[in-house]
Short mmCIF file of C-alpha atoms in Angstrom, two decimals:
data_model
loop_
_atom_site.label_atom_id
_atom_site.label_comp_id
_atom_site.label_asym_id
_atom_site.label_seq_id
_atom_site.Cartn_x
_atom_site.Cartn_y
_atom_site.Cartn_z
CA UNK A 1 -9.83 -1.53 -17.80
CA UNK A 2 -7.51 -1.09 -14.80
CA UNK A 3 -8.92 -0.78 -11.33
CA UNK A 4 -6.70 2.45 -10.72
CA UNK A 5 -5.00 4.22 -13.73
CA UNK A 6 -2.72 6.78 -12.91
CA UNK A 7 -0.26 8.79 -15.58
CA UNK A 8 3.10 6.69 -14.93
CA UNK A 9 5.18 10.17 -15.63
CA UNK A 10 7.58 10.93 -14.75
CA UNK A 11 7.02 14.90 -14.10
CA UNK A 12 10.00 16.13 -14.03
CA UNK A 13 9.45 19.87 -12.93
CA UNK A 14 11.29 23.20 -10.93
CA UNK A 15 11.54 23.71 -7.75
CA UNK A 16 8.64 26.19 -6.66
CA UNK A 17 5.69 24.66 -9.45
CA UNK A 18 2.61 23.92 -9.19
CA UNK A 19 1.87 20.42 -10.43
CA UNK A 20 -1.33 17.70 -10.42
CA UNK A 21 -1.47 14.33 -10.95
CA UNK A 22 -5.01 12.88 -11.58
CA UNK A 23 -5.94 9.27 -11.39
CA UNK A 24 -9.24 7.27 -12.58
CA UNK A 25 -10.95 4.25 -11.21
CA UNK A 26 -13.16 1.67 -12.03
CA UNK A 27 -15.34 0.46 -9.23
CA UNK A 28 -18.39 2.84 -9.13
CA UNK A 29 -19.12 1.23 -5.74
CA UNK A 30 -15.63 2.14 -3.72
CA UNK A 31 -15.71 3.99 -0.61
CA UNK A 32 -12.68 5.70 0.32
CA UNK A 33 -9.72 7.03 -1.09
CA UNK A 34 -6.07 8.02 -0.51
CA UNK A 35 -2.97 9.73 -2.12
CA UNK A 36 -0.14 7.34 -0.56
CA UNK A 37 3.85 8.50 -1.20
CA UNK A 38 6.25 5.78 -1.96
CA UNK A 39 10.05 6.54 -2.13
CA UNK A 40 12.74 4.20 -4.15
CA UNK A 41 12.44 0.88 -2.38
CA UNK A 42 10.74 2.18 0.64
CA UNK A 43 6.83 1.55 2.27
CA UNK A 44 3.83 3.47 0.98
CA UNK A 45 3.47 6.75 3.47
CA UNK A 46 -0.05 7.74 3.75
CA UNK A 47 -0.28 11.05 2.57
CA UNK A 48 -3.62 12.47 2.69
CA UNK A 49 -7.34 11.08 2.44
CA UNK A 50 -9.81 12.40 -0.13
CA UNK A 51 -12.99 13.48 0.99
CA UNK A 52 -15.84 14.24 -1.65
CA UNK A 53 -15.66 18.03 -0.41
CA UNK A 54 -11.62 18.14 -1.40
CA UNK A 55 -9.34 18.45 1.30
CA UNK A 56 -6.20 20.37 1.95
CA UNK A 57 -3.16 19.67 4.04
CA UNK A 58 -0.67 22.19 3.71
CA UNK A 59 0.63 22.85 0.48
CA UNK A 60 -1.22 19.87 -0.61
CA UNK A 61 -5.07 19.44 -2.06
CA UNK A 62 -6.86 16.44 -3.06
CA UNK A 63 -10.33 16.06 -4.86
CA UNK A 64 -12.48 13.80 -5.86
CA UNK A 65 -15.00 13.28 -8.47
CA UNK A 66 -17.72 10.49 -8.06
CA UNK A 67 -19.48 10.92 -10.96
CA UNK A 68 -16.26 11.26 -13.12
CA UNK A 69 -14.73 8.32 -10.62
CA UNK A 70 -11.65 10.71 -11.05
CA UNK A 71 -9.60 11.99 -8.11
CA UNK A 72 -6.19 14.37 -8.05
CA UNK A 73 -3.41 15.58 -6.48
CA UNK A 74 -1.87 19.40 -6.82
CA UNK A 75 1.31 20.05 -5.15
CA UNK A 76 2.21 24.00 -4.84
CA UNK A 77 5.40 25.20 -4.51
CA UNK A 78 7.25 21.74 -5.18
CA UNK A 79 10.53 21.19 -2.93
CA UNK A 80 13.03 19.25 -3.70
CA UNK A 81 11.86 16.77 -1.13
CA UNK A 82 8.83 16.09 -2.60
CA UNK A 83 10.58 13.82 -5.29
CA UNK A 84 8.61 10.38 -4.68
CA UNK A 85 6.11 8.27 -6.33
CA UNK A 86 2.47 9.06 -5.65
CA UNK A 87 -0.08 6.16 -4.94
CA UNK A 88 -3.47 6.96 -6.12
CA UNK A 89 -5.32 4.47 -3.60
CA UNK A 90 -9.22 3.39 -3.52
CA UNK A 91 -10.50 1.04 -1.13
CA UNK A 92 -13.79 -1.16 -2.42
CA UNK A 93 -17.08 -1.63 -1.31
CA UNK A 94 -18.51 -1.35 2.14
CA UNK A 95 -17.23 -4.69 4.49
CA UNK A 96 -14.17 -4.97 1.74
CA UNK A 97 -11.03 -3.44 3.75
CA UNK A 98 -8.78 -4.20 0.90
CA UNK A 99 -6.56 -1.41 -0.72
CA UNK A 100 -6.35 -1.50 -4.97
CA UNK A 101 -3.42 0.57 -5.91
CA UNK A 102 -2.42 2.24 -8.83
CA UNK A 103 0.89 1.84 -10.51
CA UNK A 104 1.99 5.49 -9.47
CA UNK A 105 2.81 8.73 -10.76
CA UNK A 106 6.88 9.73 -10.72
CA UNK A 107 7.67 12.99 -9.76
CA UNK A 108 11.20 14.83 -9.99
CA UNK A 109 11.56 18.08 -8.63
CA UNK A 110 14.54 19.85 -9.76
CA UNK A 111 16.55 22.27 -8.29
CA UNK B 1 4.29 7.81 17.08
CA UNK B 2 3.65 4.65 16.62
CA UNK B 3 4.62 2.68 13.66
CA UNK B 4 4.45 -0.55 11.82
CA UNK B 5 7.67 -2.53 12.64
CA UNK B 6 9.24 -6.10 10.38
CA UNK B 7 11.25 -8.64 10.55
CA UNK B 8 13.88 -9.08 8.81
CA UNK B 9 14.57 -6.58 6.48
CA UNK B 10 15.68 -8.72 3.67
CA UNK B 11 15.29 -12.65 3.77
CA UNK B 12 17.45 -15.00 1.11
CA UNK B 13 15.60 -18.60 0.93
CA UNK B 14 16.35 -21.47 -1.71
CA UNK B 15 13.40 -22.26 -3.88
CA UNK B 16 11.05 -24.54 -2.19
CA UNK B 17 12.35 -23.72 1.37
CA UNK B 18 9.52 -22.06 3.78
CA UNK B 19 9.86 -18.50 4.66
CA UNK B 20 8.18 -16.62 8.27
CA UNK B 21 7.95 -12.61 7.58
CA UNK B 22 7.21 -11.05 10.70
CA UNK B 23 5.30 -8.34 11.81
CA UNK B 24 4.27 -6.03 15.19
CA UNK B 25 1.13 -3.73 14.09
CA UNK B 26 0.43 -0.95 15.81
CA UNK B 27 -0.22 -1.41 19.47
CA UNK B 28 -4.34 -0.47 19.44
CA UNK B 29 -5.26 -1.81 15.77
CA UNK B 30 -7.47 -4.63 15.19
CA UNK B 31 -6.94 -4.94 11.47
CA UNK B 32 -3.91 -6.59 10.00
CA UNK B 33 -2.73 -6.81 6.61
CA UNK B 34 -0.17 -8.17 4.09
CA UNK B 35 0.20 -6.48 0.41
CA UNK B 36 3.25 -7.49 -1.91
CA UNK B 37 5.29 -5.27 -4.78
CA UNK B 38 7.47 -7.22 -7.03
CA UNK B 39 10.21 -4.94 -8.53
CA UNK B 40 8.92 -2.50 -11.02
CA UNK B 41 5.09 -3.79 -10.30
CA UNK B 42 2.08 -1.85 -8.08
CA UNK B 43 1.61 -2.74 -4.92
CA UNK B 44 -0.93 -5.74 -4.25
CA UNK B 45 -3.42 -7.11 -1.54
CA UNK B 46 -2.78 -10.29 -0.27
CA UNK B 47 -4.89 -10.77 2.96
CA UNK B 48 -6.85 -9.14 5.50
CA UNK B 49 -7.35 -10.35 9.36
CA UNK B 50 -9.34 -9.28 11.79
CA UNK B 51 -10.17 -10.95 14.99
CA UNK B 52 -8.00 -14.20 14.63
CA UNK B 53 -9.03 -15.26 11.23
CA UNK B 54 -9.19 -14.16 7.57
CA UNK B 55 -11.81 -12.06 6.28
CA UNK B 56 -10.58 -11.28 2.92
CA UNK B 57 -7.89 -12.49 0.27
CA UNK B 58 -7.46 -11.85 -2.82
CA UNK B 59 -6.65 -14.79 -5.93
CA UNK B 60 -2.71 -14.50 -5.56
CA UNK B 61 -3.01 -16.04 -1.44
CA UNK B 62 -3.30 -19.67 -2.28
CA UNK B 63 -2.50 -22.76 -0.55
CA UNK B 64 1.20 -21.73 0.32
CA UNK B 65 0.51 -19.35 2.04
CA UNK B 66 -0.74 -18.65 5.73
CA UNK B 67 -1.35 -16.22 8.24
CA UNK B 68 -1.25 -16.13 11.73
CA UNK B 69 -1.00 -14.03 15.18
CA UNK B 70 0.76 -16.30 17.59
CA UNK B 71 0.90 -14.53 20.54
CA UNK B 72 -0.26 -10.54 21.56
CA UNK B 73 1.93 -8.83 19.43
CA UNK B 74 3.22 -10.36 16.30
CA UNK B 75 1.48 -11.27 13.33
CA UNK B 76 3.33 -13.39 10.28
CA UNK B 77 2.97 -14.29 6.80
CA UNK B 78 3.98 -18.28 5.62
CA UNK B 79 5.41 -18.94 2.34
CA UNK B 80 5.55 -22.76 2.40
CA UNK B 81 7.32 -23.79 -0.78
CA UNK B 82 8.49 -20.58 -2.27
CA UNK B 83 9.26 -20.01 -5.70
CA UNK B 84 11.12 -17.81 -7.92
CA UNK B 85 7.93 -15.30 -8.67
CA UNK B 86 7.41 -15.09 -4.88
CA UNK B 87 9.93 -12.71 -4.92
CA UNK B 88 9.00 -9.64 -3.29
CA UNK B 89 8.93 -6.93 -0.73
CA UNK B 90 6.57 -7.98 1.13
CA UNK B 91 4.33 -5.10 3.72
CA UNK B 92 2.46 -5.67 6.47
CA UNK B 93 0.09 -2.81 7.95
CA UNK B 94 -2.58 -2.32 10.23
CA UNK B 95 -5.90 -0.27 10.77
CA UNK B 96 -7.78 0.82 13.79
CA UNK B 97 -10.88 -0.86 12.36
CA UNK B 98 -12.67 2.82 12.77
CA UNK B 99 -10.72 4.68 10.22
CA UNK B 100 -9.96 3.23 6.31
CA UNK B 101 -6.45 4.09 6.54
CA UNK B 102 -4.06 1.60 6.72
CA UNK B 103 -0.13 2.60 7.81
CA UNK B 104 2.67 0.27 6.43
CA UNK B 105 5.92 -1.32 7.69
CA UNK B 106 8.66 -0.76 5.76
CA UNK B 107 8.79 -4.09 4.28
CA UNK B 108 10.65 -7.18 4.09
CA UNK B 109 12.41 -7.97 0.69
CA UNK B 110 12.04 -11.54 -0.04
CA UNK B 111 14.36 -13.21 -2.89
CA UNK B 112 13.92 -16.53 -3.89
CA UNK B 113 17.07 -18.06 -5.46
#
């Protein structure tokens, strides 16, 4: 099983939707977690952290599932801008500082 | 704001030459890191160092390659003999050591010829 399985897409949706991307991972035991933004050829951009109570930034929400080991992504009112890839990110156990990324999910907004 | 910065942006080397990728984390981190994405592939941990030495790499940092902080500022990545499959864009980023997140530079691309 992958450490971090994400839907490769792409999503290729209108300007204005709604979407989510969700994303699973393996190790019961990680600690922390992050949505990370890539463009073509370009660094991963932090995005936002996920926090077991969900967290919102915006036009952005993240939440995470422990028990499921599941965490997501929902984008409202998609801009054209937002066309990236999206990094679903976990970081391991306690004293491990190490990032395990998943292969990303491809999103195309549309005008 | 402060950012990750590397050098160079793209780096050509002959198989088996040795290649320095440089970085300058950000100013008031303590953590410093190297990842890797070949072309098409996720991104992938290399190493981790913290206070002058290594506390965690993962299987793909072997013998050829090396870290080090020379001076206040910089911190590089060695790639003694390279080879074809180390090419790469290679990232560097840093942490405060208080926080988990970790903020990238925007990469050198390695190619190996």
């Amino acid at each position: 099983r992958k450490e971090v399985e994400q839907d490769p897409g792409p999503f290729n949706v209108p300007e204005g939707a709604t979407v989510a991307f969700n994303c699973t991972y393996s190790n019961s035991a990680s600690q922390s977690f992050f949505w990370y933004r890539q463009d073509c050829r370009k660094e991963p951009k932090l995005l936002m952290s996920v926090y077991s109570s969900g967290n919102e930034d915006g036009r952005f929400t993240a939440q995470l599932n422990r028990a499921s080991q599941y965490i997501s992504l929902l984008i409202r009112d998609s801009k054209l801008s937002d066309s990236a890839t999206y990094l679903c990110v976990v970081k391991g156990d306690t004293g491990r500082r190490a990032l395990t990324f998943g292969s990303g999910t491809r999103l195309q907004v549309q005008p | 704001e402060p950012e990750v910065t590397q050098t160079p942006s793209h780096q050509v080397t002959q198989m088996g030459q040795e290649v320095i990728l440089r970085c300058v984390p950000i100013s008031n981190h303590l953590y410093f890191y190297w990842y890797r994405q070949i072309l098409g592939q996720k991104v992938e941990f290399l190493v981790s160092f913290y206070n002058n030495e290594i506390s965690e790499k993962s299987e793909i940092f072997d013998d050829q390659f090396s870290v080090e902080r020379p001076d206040g500022s910089n911190f590089t990545l060695k790639i003694r003999s390279t080879k074809l499959e180390d090419s790469a864009m290679y990232f560097c980023a840093s942490s405060d050591g208080v926080a988990d997140e970790q903020y990238f530079g925007p990469g050198t691309r390695l190619t190996v010829t």
